Amino acid sequence: MFLISGSASESIAHELSTITDIKLANIDNYRFPDSELYVRMKESVENEEVIIIQTTYPDEKIIELFLLLDACKRSKAKKITVVIPYFGYARQDKQFKPGEPVSAALLASFISIYANEVITIDIHKQHILDFFSIPAKNLSAVPIIAEYLKSKNIDLVLAPDKGAFENAKKAASILQCEVDYLQKTRIDGSTIKITPKNLAVKGKCVAIVDDIISTGGTMATAIKELKKQEASKVYVACTHGLFAGNAVSKLKQAKCDEIIATDTIHSEFSSVKIASIISNSL
Ligand code: R5P
């Protein structure tokens, strides 16, 4: 059995290898002068079970995953499991307007051609798993995020919108604190509106929990609203920290007390490590 690490998920693969004792395969990975990617497994995986770990973000990591899948298939691996810590394109999970692709479905179908099984972490919408024609399961990082938040003495967990309420409830039950959600309206890709809601947050320590922080617009708007209502501390926590553009400075300007993310996408805010939840599911 081998763990095969894509370049988007190297630290998770190393930790997973340490926890599970599954050997990490040696891989050649470089770019040609014209920037095309070359990968090669330096050991035989014939008749072996392999676990490929690769976040499908940014775009170039998707091609890398496809190359690794093809290499494993051609090398006659017995079973290919793909672990996708952050499944990119999940927010295009339906045709919102005529003429659009369903990007999440396209990715899932390509992966299903080569892999035997797929594991995702906090996939944006559960129904995306149905786009795979192979067994697909989703793991939740919310319990380990909640564990991390335990030392912060959280009084209230908030979801930034109703869609994130189930995860907020899960975190609140671990933290044994109150839970609520905000009313969010998205105006465009980077502008959102949070309808003020009287939450009685004065003097409270609040954690806002979401699956993704992208532009930071959702979280920054929520933080400002809570600080206006005199919350004593506001932490923001997510599974997938994309931190696009000036997201981090937006969150800091909004006076966020700490930005917390997992390492599905590695960043300086990846305080929560997901290797243990993957190892428990293998
Ligand atoms: C949306 O449905 C997601 O759960 C996140 O709330 C969203 O992706 C956050 O985006 P942004 O950081 O750009 O506001």
PDB file of C-alpha atoms and ligand atoms in Angstrom:
ATOM      1  CA  MET A   1       0.000   0.000   0.000  1.00  0.00           C
ATOM      2  CA  PHE A   2       1.264   3.472  -0.873  1.00  0.00           C
ATOM      3  CA  LEU A   3       0.330   7.057  -0.114  1.00  0.00           C
ATOM      4  CA  ILE A   4       0.794   9.258  -3.140  1.00  0.00           C
ATOM      5  CA  SER A   5       1.043  12.922  -2.395  1.00  0.00           C
ATOM      6  CA  GLY A   6       0.059  15.601  -4.861  1.00  0.00           C
ATOM      7  CA  SER A   7       1.952  18.858  -4.412  1.00  0.00           C
ATOM      8  CA  ALA A   8      -1.129  20.631  -2.982  1.00  0.00           C
ATOM      9  CA  SER A   9      -1.319  18.306   0.018  1.00  0.00           C
ATOM     10  CA  GLU A  10       2.231  17.363   0.958  1.00  0.00           C
ATOM     11  CA  SER A  11       2.096  18.176   4.662  1.00  0.00           C
ATOM     12  CA  ILE A  12      -1.162  16.226   5.154  1.00  0.00           C
ATOM     13  CA  ALA A  13       0.336  13.245   3.273  1.00  0.00           C
ATOM     14  CA  HIS A  14       3.438  13.284   5.486  1.00  0.00           C
ATOM     15  CA  GLU A  15       1.391  13.443   8.688  1.00  0.00           C
ATOM     16  CA  LEU A  16      -0.920  10.718   7.423  1.00  0.00           C
ATOM     17  CA  SER A  17       2.049   8.519   6.606  1.00  0.00           C
ATOM     18  CA  THR A  18       3.429   9.020  10.125  1.00  0.00           C
ATOM     19  CA  ILE A  19       0.076   8.236  11.764  1.00  0.00           C
ATOM     20  CA  THR A  20      -0.784   5.206   9.618  1.00  0.00           C
ATOM     21  CA  ASP A  21       2.677   3.865   8.802  1.00  0.00           C
ATOM     22  CA  ILE A  22       1.677   3.695   5.136  1.00  0.00           C
ATOM     23  CA  LYS A  23       4.702   4.349   2.932  1.00  0.00           C
ATOM     24  CA  LEU A  24       4.849   7.586   0.944  1.00  0.00           C
ATOM     25  CA  ALA A  25       5.702   6.893  -2.695  1.00  0.00           C
ATOM     26  CA  ASN A  26       8.628   8.722  -4.247  1.00  0.00           C
ATOM     27  CA  ILE A  27       7.403  10.876  -7.084  1.00  0.00           C
ATOM     28  CA  ASP A  28       9.207  12.900  -9.729  1.00  0.00           C
ATOM     29  CA  ASN A  29       7.339  16.115 -10.262  1.00  0.00           C
ATOM     30  CA  TYR A  30       8.623  18.974 -12.398  1.00  0.00           C
ATOM     31  CA  ARG A  31       7.570  21.427 -15.045  1.00  0.00           C
ATOM     32  CA  PHE A  32       8.850  21.571 -18.593  1.00  0.00           C
ATOM     33  CA  PRO A  33      10.121  24.953 -19.820  1.00  0.00           C
ATOM     34  CA  ASP A  34       6.704  25.598 -21.387  1.00  0.00           C
ATOM     35  CA  SER A  35       5.168  24.973 -17.909  1.00  0.00           C
ATOM     36  CA  GLU A  36       3.530  21.622 -18.701  1.00  0.00           C
ATOM     37  CA  LEU A  37       3.717  19.224 -15.773  1.00  0.00           C
ATOM     38  CA  TYR A  38       5.596  15.900 -15.642  1.00  0.00           C
ATOM     39  CA  VAL A  39       4.970  13.298 -12.929  1.00  0.00           C
ATOM     40  CA  ARG A  40       6.381   9.808 -12.496  1.00  0.00           C
ATOM     41  CA  MET A  41       6.086   7.282  -9.699  1.00  0.00           C
ATOM     42  CA  LYS A  42       9.544   6.015  -8.922  1.00  0.00           C
ATOM     43  CA  GLU A  43       8.366   2.718  -7.481  1.00  0.00           C
ATOM     44  CA  SER A  44       6.036   0.044  -8.697  1.00  0.00           C
ATOM     45  CA  VAL A  45       2.427   0.203  -7.524  1.00  0.00           C
ATOM     46  CA  GLU A  46       1.409  -2.865  -9.516  1.00  0.00           C
ATOM     47  CA  ASN A  47      -1.163  -4.833  -7.537  1.00  0.00           C
ATOM     48  CA  GLU A  48      -0.890  -2.340  -4.657  1.00  0.00           C
ATOM     49  CA  GLU A  49      -3.640  -0.270  -3.064  1.00  0.00           C
ATOM     50  CA  VAL A  50      -2.832   3.414  -3.412  1.00  0.00           C
ATOM     51  CA  ILE A  51      -4.210   6.504  -1.717  1.00  0.00           C
ATOM     52  CA  ILE A  52      -3.700   9.704  -3.690  1.00  0.00           C
ATOM     53  CA  ILE A  53      -4.048  12.924  -1.669  1.00  0.00           C
ATOM     54  CA  GLN A  54      -4.585  16.133  -3.552  1.00  0.00           C
ATOM     55  CA  THR A  55      -6.589  19.281  -2.972  1.00  0.00           C
ATOM     56  CA  THR A  56      -8.109  20.384  -6.292  1.00  0.00           C
ATOM     57  CA  TYR A  57      -7.181  24.039  -5.896  1.00  0.00           C
ATOM     58  CA  PRO A  58      -5.810  26.050  -7.614  1.00  0.00           C
ATOM     59  CA  ASP A  59      -6.570  24.836 -11.156  1.00  0.00           C
ATOM     60  CA  GLU A  60      -3.101  23.420 -11.874  1.00  0.00           C
ATOM     61  CA  LYS A  61      -3.532  20.949  -9.011  1.00  0.00           C
ATOM     62  CA  ILE A  62      -6.469  19.390 -10.873  1.00  0.00           C
ATOM     63  CA  ILE A  63      -4.273  18.499 -13.849  1.00  0.00           C
ATOM     64  CA  GLU A  64      -1.682  17.096 -11.452  1.00  0.00           C
ATOM     65  CA  LEU A  65      -4.341  14.860  -9.876  1.00  0.00           C
ATOM     66  CA  PHE A  66      -5.409  13.605 -13.320  1.00  0.00           C
ATOM     67  CA  LEU A  67      -1.785  12.787 -14.221  1.00  0.00           C
ATOM     68  CA  LEU A  68      -1.291  10.896 -10.946  1.00  0.00           C
ATOM     69  CA  LEU A  69      -4.532   8.978 -11.499  1.00  0.00           C
ATOM     70  CA  ASP A  70      -3.507   7.991 -15.018  1.00  0.00           C
ATOM     71  CA  ALA A  71      -0.031   6.968 -13.828  1.00  0.00           C
ATOM     72  CA  CYS A  72      -1.521   4.734 -11.110  1.00  0.00           C
ATOM     73  CA  LYS A  73      -4.046   3.173 -13.468  1.00  0.00           C
ATOM     74  CA  ARG A  74      -1.420   2.441 -16.143  1.00  0.00           C
ATOM     75  CA  SER A  75       0.907   1.035 -13.489  1.00  0.00           C
ATOM     76  CA  LYS A  76      -1.884  -1.426 -12.590  1.00  0.00           C
ATOM     77  CA  ALA A  77      -2.616  -0.311  -9.040  1.00  0.00           C
ATOM     78  CA  LYS A  78      -5.125  -2.708  -7.464  1.00  0.00           C
ATOM     79  CA  LYS A  79      -7.328  -0.032  -5.879  1.00  0.00           C
ATOM     80  CA  ILE A  80      -7.134   3.753  -6.129  1.00  0.00           C
ATOM     81  CA  THR A  81      -8.586   5.874  -3.323  1.00  0.00           C
ATOM     82  CA  VAL A  82      -8.510   9.610  -3.837  1.00  0.00           C
ATOM     83  CA  VAL A  83      -8.568  11.883  -0.795  1.00  0.00           C
ATOM     84  CA  ILE A  84      -9.500  15.431  -1.760  1.00  0.00           C
ATOM     85  CA  PRO A  85      -9.059  17.668   1.295  1.00  0.00           C
ATOM     86  CA  TYR A  86     -10.550  20.690  -0.502  1.00  0.00           C
ATOM     87  CA  PHE A  87     -12.768  19.905  -3.465  1.00  0.00           C
ATOM     88  CA  GLY A  88     -12.567  23.017  -5.652  1.00  0.00           C
ATOM     89  CA  TYR A  89     -15.392  24.118  -7.981  1.00  0.00           C
ATOM     90  CA  ALA A  90     -17.949  22.850  -5.458  1.00  0.00           C
ATOM     91  CA  ARG A  91     -19.780  26.167  -5.476  1.00  0.00           C
ATOM     92  CA  GLN A  92     -20.717  25.621  -9.134  1.00  0.00           C
ATOM     93  CA  ASP A  93     -22.834  22.612  -8.188  1.00  0.00           C
ATOM     94  CA  LYS A  94     -25.754  23.432 -10.478  1.00  0.00           C
ATOM     95  CA  GLN A  95     -26.658  25.579 -13.480  1.00  0.00           C
ATOM     96  CA  PHE A  96     -27.531  28.879 -11.870  1.00  0.00           C
ATOM     97  CA  LYS A  97     -28.030  30.446 -15.326  1.00  0.00           C
ATOM     98  CA  PRO A  98     -28.596  28.838 -18.744  1.00  0.00           C
ATOM     99  CA  GLY A  99     -25.360  28.151 -20.577  1.00  0.00           C
ATOM    100  CA  GLU A 100     -23.297  27.403 -17.472  1.00  0.00           C
ATOM    101  CA  PRO A 101     -21.445  24.136 -16.791  1.00  0.00           C
ATOM    102  CA  VAL A 102     -21.940  22.129 -13.612  1.00  0.00           C
ATOM    103  CA  SER A 103     -18.244  22.274 -12.786  1.00  0.00           C
ATOM    104  CA  ALA A 104     -18.457  20.089  -9.670  1.00  0.00           C
ATOM    105  CA  ALA A 105     -20.159  17.325 -11.689  1.00  0.00           C
ATOM    106  CA  LEU A 106     -17.534  17.501 -14.432  1.00  0.00           C
ATOM    107  CA  LEU A 107     -14.674  17.116 -11.958  1.00  0.00           C
ATOM    108  CA  ALA A 108     -16.429  14.257 -10.188  1.00  0.00           C
ATOM    109  CA  SER A 109     -17.013  12.387 -13.464  1.00  0.00           C
ATOM    110  CA  PHE A 110     -13.378  12.655 -14.531  1.00  0.00           C
ATOM    111  CA  ILE A 111     -12.165  11.398 -11.150  1.00  0.00           C
ATOM    112  CA  SER A 112     -14.682   8.534 -11.246  1.00  0.00           C
ATOM    113  CA  ILE A 113     -13.184   7.229 -14.518  1.00  0.00           C
ATOM    114  CA  TYR A 114      -9.889   6.418 -12.789  1.00  0.00           C
ATOM    115  CA  ALA A 115     -10.484   6.078  -9.051  1.00  0.00           C
ATOM    116  CA  ASN A 116     -12.293   3.335  -7.111  1.00  0.00           C
ATOM    117  CA  GLU A 117     -13.252   5.436  -4.124  1.00  0.00           C
ATOM    118  CA  VAL A 118     -13.177   9.089  -3.060  1.00  0.00           C
ATOM    119  CA  ILE A 119     -13.005  10.856   0.300  1.00  0.00           C
ATOM    120  CA  THR A 120     -13.655  14.585   0.712  1.00  0.00           C
ATOM    121  CA  ILE A 121     -13.579  16.893   3.731  1.00  0.00           C
ATOM    122  CA  ASP A 122     -16.480  19.279   4.387  1.00  0.00           C
ATOM    123  CA  ILE A 123     -17.560  19.312   0.766  1.00  0.00           C
ATOM    124  CA  HIS A 124     -19.556  22.487   0.113  1.00  0.00           C
ATOM    125  CA  LYS A 125     -22.823  20.635  -0.585  1.00  0.00           C
ATOM    126  CA  GLN A 126     -23.507  17.013   0.309  1.00  0.00           C
ATOM    127  CA  HIS A 127     -25.308  16.266  -2.994  1.00  0.00           C
ATOM    128  CA  ILE A 128     -22.007  16.726  -4.886  1.00  0.00           C
ATOM    129  CA  LEU A 129     -21.084  13.234  -3.666  1.00  0.00           C
ATOM    130  CA  ASP A 130     -23.841  11.913  -5.957  1.00  0.00           C
ATOM    131  CA  PHE A 131     -21.959  13.256  -8.984  1.00  0.00           C
ATOM    132  CA  PHE A 132     -19.355  10.517  -8.443  1.00  0.00           C
ATOM    133  CA  SER A 133     -20.123   7.129  -9.951  1.00  0.00           C
ATOM    134  CA  ILE A 134     -17.841   5.466  -7.371  1.00  0.00           C
ATOM    135  CA  PRO A 135     -18.292   5.225  -3.578  1.00  0.00           C
ATOM    136  CA  ALA A 136     -17.807   8.728  -2.159  1.00  0.00           C
ATOM    137  CA  LYS A 137     -17.777   9.796   1.461  1.00  0.00           C
ATOM    138  CA  ASN A 138     -17.383  13.140   3.145  1.00  0.00           C
ATOM    139  CA  LEU A 139     -15.664  13.704   6.490  1.00  0.00           C
ATOM    140  CA  SER A 140     -16.327  16.602   8.818  1.00  0.00           C
ATOM    141  CA  ALA A 141     -13.553  18.754  10.228  1.00  0.00           C
ATOM    142  CA  VAL A 142     -16.029  20.593  12.471  1.00  0.00           C
ATOM    143  CA  PRO A 143     -15.349  18.428  15.575  1.00  0.00           C
ATOM    144  CA  ILE A 144     -11.591  19.127  15.445  1.00  0.00           C
ATOM    145  CA  ILE A 145     -12.214  22.824  14.791  1.00  0.00           C
ATOM    146  CA  ALA A 146     -14.481  22.830  17.862  1.00  0.00           C
ATOM    147  CA  GLU A 147     -11.761  21.062  19.876  1.00  0.00           C
ATOM    148  CA  TYR A 148      -9.355  23.855  18.902  1.00  0.00           C
ATOM    149  CA  LEU A 149     -11.918  26.468  19.961  1.00  0.00           C
ATOM    150  CA  LYS A 150     -12.355  24.886  23.415  1.00  0.00           C
ATOM    151  CA  SER A 151      -9.516  26.962  24.893  1.00  0.00           C
ATOM    152  CA  LYS A 152     -11.167  30.203  23.730  1.00  0.00           C
ATOM    153  CA  ASN A 153     -14.155  30.032  26.108  1.00  0.00           C
ATOM    154  CA  ILE A 154     -16.711  30.583  23.368  1.00  0.00           C
ATOM    155  CA  ASP A 155     -20.184  31.743  24.518  1.00  0.00           C
ATOM    156  CA  LEU A 156     -21.868  31.649  21.118  1.00  0.00           C
ATOM    157  CA  VAL A 157     -21.233  29.901  17.802  1.00  0.00           C
ATOM    158  CA  LEU A 158     -22.681  31.656  14.783  1.00  0.00           C
ATOM    159  CA  ALA A 159     -23.227  30.476  11.241  1.00  0.00           C
ATOM    160  CA  PRO A 160     -22.849  33.343   8.745  1.00  0.00           C
ATOM    161  CA  ASP A 161     -25.912  32.054   6.869  1.00  0.00           C
ATOM    162  CA  LYS A 162     -28.596  29.404   7.209  1.00  0.00           C
ATOM    163  CA  GLY A 163     -26.651  26.974   4.963  1.00  0.00           C
ATOM    164  CA  ALA A 164     -23.861  26.800   7.534  1.00  0.00           C
ATOM    165  CA  PHE A 165     -26.203  26.333  10.508  1.00  0.00           C
ATOM    166  CA  GLU A 166     -25.895  22.540  10.757  1.00  0.00           C
ATOM    167  CA  ASN A 167     -22.107  22.784  11.153  1.00  0.00           C
ATOM    168  CA  ALA A 168     -22.476  25.628  13.655  1.00  0.00           C
ATOM    169  CA  LYS A 169     -24.866  23.445  15.695  1.00  0.00           C
ATOM    170  CA  LYS A 170     -22.359  20.590  15.637  1.00  0.00           C
ATOM    171  CA  ALA A 171     -19.588  22.909  16.900  1.00  0.00           C
ATOM    172  CA  ALA A 172     -21.848  24.450  19.563  1.00  0.00           C
ATOM    173  CA  SER A 173     -22.833  21.048  20.912  1.00  0.00           C
ATOM    174  CA  ILE A 174     -19.155  20.146  21.378  1.00  0.00           C
ATOM    175  CA  LEU A 175     -18.445  23.536  22.957  1.00  0.00           C
ATOM    176  CA  GLN A 176     -21.685  23.351  24.967  1.00  0.00           C
ATOM    177  CA  CYS A 177     -22.623  26.919  24.131  1.00  0.00           C
ATOM    178  CA  GLU A 178     -25.381  28.842  22.382  1.00  0.00           C
ATOM    179  CA  VAL A 179     -25.824  28.765  18.610  1.00  0.00           C
ATOM    180  CA  ASP A 180     -27.534  30.979  16.026  1.00  0.00           C
ATOM    181  CA  TYR A 181     -27.198  32.075  12.420  1.00  0.00           C
ATOM    182  CA  LEU A 182     -27.067  35.357  10.520  1.00  0.00           C
ATOM    183  CA  GLN A 183     -29.129  36.394   7.506  1.00  0.00           C
ATOM    184  CA  LYS A 184     -26.758  36.781   4.573  1.00  0.00           C
ATOM    185  CA  THR A 185     -27.567  38.091   1.109  1.00  0.00           C
ATOM    186  CA  ARG A 186     -24.904  37.845  -1.583  1.00  0.00           C
ATOM    187  CA  ILE A 187     -24.934  40.900  -3.862  1.00  0.00           C
ATOM    188  CA  ASP A 188     -22.032  39.695  -6.065  1.00  0.00           C
ATOM    189  CA  GLY A 189     -18.828  37.591  -5.864  1.00  0.00           C
ATOM    190  CA  SER A 190     -17.219  39.932  -3.353  1.00  0.00           C
ATOM    191  CA  THR A 191     -20.093  41.931  -1.819  1.00  0.00           C
ATOM    192  CA  ILE A 192     -22.452  40.537   0.765  1.00  0.00           C
ATOM    193  CA  LYS A 193     -25.024  42.035   3.082  1.00  0.00           C
ATOM    194  CA  ILE A 194     -25.715  40.797   6.597  1.00  0.00           C
ATOM    195  CA  THR A 195     -29.110  41.821   7.896  1.00  0.00           C
ATOM    196  CA  PRO A 196     -28.690  43.119  11.461  1.00  0.00           C
ATOM    197  CA  LYS A 197     -30.266  40.740  13.934  1.00  0.00           C
ATOM    198  CA  ASN A 198     -30.506  41.297  17.647  1.00  0.00           C
ATOM    199  CA  LEU A 199     -28.394  38.471  19.011  1.00  0.00           C
ATOM    200  CA  ALA A 200     -27.574  39.722  22.515  1.00  0.00           C
ATOM    201  CA  VAL A 201     -23.843  39.356  21.888  1.00  0.00           C
ATOM    202  CA  LYS A 202     -22.751  42.228  24.157  1.00  0.00           C
ATOM    203  CA  GLY A 203     -19.726  41.099  26.188  1.00  0.00           C
ATOM    204  CA  LYS A 204     -19.795  37.624  24.604  1.00  0.00           C
ATOM    205  CA  CYS A 205     -17.028  35.669  22.992  1.00  0.00           C
ATOM    206  CA  VAL A 206     -18.274  34.605  19.558  1.00  0.00           C
ATOM    207  CA  ALA A 207     -16.957  32.091  16.999  1.00  0.00           C
ATOM    208  CA  ILE A 208     -18.282  32.324  13.441  1.00  0.00           C
ATOM    209  CA  VAL A 209     -17.947  28.944  11.725  1.00  0.00           C
ATOM    210  CA  ASP A 210     -18.203  28.420   7.945  1.00  0.00           C
ATOM    211  CA  ASP A 211     -16.937  25.866   5.433  1.00  0.00           C
ATOM    212  CA  ILE A 212     -15.034  28.314   3.208  1.00  0.00           C
ATOM    213  CA  ILE A 213     -13.434  31.720   3.571  1.00  0.00           C
ATOM    214  CA  SER A 214     -12.774  33.002   0.060  1.00  0.00           C
ATOM    215  CA  THR A 215     -12.759  36.809  -0.338  1.00  0.00           C
ATOM    216  CA  GLY A 216     -13.402  37.181   3.382  1.00  0.00           C
ATOM    217  CA  GLY A 217     -16.440  39.359   2.583  1.00  0.00           C
ATOM    218  CA  THR A 218     -18.887  37.164   4.492  1.00  0.00           C
ATOM    219  CA  MET A 219     -16.773  36.946   7.626  1.00  0.00           C
ATOM    220  CA  ALA A 220     -15.605  40.602   7.601  1.00  0.00           C
ATOM    221  CA  THR A 221     -19.191  41.853   7.326  1.00  0.00           C
ATOM    222  CA  ALA A 222     -20.304  39.525  10.123  1.00  0.00           C
ATOM    223  CA  ILE A 223     -17.399  40.553  12.391  1.00  0.00           C
ATOM    224  CA  LYS A 224     -18.192  44.247  11.933  1.00  0.00           C
ATOM    225  CA  GLU A 225     -21.839  43.646  12.797  1.00  0.00           C
ATOM    226  CA  LEU A 226     -20.916  41.697  15.939  1.00  0.00           C
ATOM    227  CA  LYS A 227     -18.331  44.241  17.052  1.00  0.00           C
ATOM    228  CA  LYS A 228     -20.950  46.973  16.531  1.00  0.00           C
ATOM    229  CA  GLN A 229     -23.179  44.995  18.893  1.00  0.00           C
ATOM    230  CA  GLU A 230     -20.247  44.921  21.376  1.00  0.00           C
ATOM    231  CA  ALA A 231     -19.195  41.282  21.267  1.00  0.00           C
ATOM    232  CA  SER A 232     -16.038  41.028  23.400  1.00  0.00           C
ATOM    233  CA  LYS A 233     -14.163  38.743  21.000  1.00  0.00           C
ATOM    234  CA  VAL A 234     -14.903  37.444  17.524  1.00  0.00           C
ATOM    235  CA  TYR A 235     -13.050  34.414  16.146  1.00  0.00           C
ATOM    236  CA  VAL A 236     -13.574  33.218  12.590  1.00  0.00           C
ATOM    237  CA  ALA A 237     -13.081  29.547  11.799  1.00  0.00           C
ATOM    238  CA  CYS A 238     -13.383  27.658   8.545  1.00  0.00           C
ATOM    239  CA  THR A 239     -12.383  24.317   7.087  1.00  0.00           C
ATOM    240  CA  HIS A 240     -11.102  25.706   3.795  1.00  0.00           C
ATOM    241  CA  GLY A 241      -9.145  28.964   3.952  1.00  0.00           C
ATOM    242  CA  LEU A 242      -8.779  30.176   0.361  1.00  0.00           C
ATOM    243  CA  PHE A 243      -8.032  33.762   1.459  1.00  0.00           C
ATOM    244  CA  ALA A 244      -8.425  35.166  -2.043  1.00  0.00           C
ATOM    245  CA  GLY A 245      -7.086  38.668  -2.811  1.00  0.00           C
ATOM    246  CA  ASN A 246      -7.057  40.903   0.255  1.00  0.00           C
ATOM    247  CA  ALA A 247      -9.225  38.590   2.391  1.00  0.00           C
ATOM    248  CA  VAL A 248      -6.779  38.574   5.296  1.00  0.00           C
ATOM    249  CA  SER A 249      -6.459  42.336   5.500  1.00  0.00           C
ATOM    250  CA  LYS A 250     -10.264  42.630   5.326  1.00  0.00           C
ATOM    251  CA  LEU A 251     -10.583  40.285   8.318  1.00  0.00           C
ATOM    252  CA  LYS A 252      -7.892  42.134  10.250  1.00  0.00           C
ATOM    253  CA  GLN A 253      -9.445  45.514   9.470  1.00  0.00           C
ATOM    254  CA  ALA A 254     -12.760  44.184  10.770  1.00  0.00           C
ATOM    255  CA  LYS A 255     -10.845  43.486  14.036  1.00  0.00           C
ATOM    256  CA  CYS A 256     -11.066  39.738  13.996  1.00  0.00           C
ATOM    257  CA  ASP A 257      -9.453  38.263  17.128  1.00  0.00           C
ATOM    258  CA  GLU A 258      -8.112  35.167  15.371  1.00  0.00           C
ATOM    259  CA  ILE A 259      -8.423  33.548  11.967  1.00  0.00           C
ATOM    260  CA  ILE A 260      -8.608  29.771  12.215  1.00  0.00           C
ATOM    261  CA  ALA A 261      -8.520  27.322   9.302  1.00  0.00           C
ATOM    262  CA  THR A 262      -7.574  23.714   8.732  1.00  0.00           C
ATOM    263  CA  ASP A 263      -4.719  22.594   6.505  1.00  0.00           C
ATOM    264  CA  THR A 264      -6.937  21.381   3.609  1.00  0.00           C
ATOM    265  CA  ILE A 265      -5.373  24.444   1.993  1.00  0.00           C
ATOM    266  CA  HIS A 266      -2.093  25.189   3.689  1.00  0.00           C
ATOM    267  CA  SER A 267      -1.673  28.747   5.027  1.00  0.00           C
ATOM    268  CA  GLU A 268      -0.291  30.569   8.060  1.00  0.00           C
ATOM    269  CA  PHE A 269      -3.791  30.168   9.571  1.00  0.00           C
ATOM    270  CA  SER A 270      -3.856  26.351   9.336  1.00  0.00           C
ATOM    271  CA  SER A 271      -3.921  25.744  13.097  1.00  0.00           C
ATOM    272  CA  VAL A 272      -6.164  22.676  12.781  1.00  0.00           C
ATOM    273  CA  LYS A 273      -4.661  19.554  11.169  1.00  0.00           C
ATOM    274  CA  ILE A 274      -6.922  17.098   9.377  1.00  0.00           C
ATOM    275  CA  ALA A 275      -4.635  14.069   8.951  1.00  0.00           C
ATOM    276  CA  SER A 276      -6.125  12.354  12.022  1.00  0.00           C
ATOM    277  CA  ILE A 277      -9.696  12.439  10.692  1.00  0.00           C
ATOM    278  CA  ILE A 278      -8.546  10.963   7.376  1.00  0.00           C
ATOM    279  CA  SER A 279      -6.604   8.206   9.127  1.00  0.00           C
ATOM    280  CA  ASN A 280      -9.679   7.291  11.186  1.00  0.00           C
ATOM    281  CA  SER A 281     -11.663   6.778   7.996  1.00  0.00           C
ATOM    282  CA  LEU A 282      -9.218   4.548   6.108  1.00  0.00           C
TER     283      LEU A 282
HETATM  284  C1  R5P B   1     -20.930  30.044   0.694  1.00  0.00           C
HETATM  285  O1  R5P B   1     -21.979  29.425   0.537  1.00  0.00           O
HETATM  286  C2  R5P B   1     -19.804  29.525   1.524  1.00  0.00           C
HETATM  287  O2  R5P B   1     -20.251  28.660   2.531  1.00  0.00           O
HETATM  288  C3  R5P B   1     -19.001  30.655   2.135  1.00  0.00           C
HETATM  289  O3  R5P B   1     -19.853  31.378   3.008  1.00  0.00           O
HETATM  290  C4  R5P B   1     -18.471  31.573   1.066  1.00  0.00           C
HETATM  291  O4  R5P B   1     -17.790  30.850   0.088  1.00  0.00           O
HETATM  292  C5  R5P B   1     -17.552  32.612   1.672  1.00  0.00           C
HETATM  293  O5  R5P B   1     -17.130  33.449   0.627  1.00  0.00           O
HETATM  294  P1  R5P B   1     -16.465  34.822   0.913  1.00  0.00           P
HETATM  295  O6  R5P B   1     -15.315  34.619   1.870  1.00  0.00           O
HETATM  296  O7  R5P B   1     -15.984  35.273  -0.456  1.00  0.00           O
HETATM  297  O8  R5P B   1     -17.497  35.755   1.454  1.00  0.00           O
END
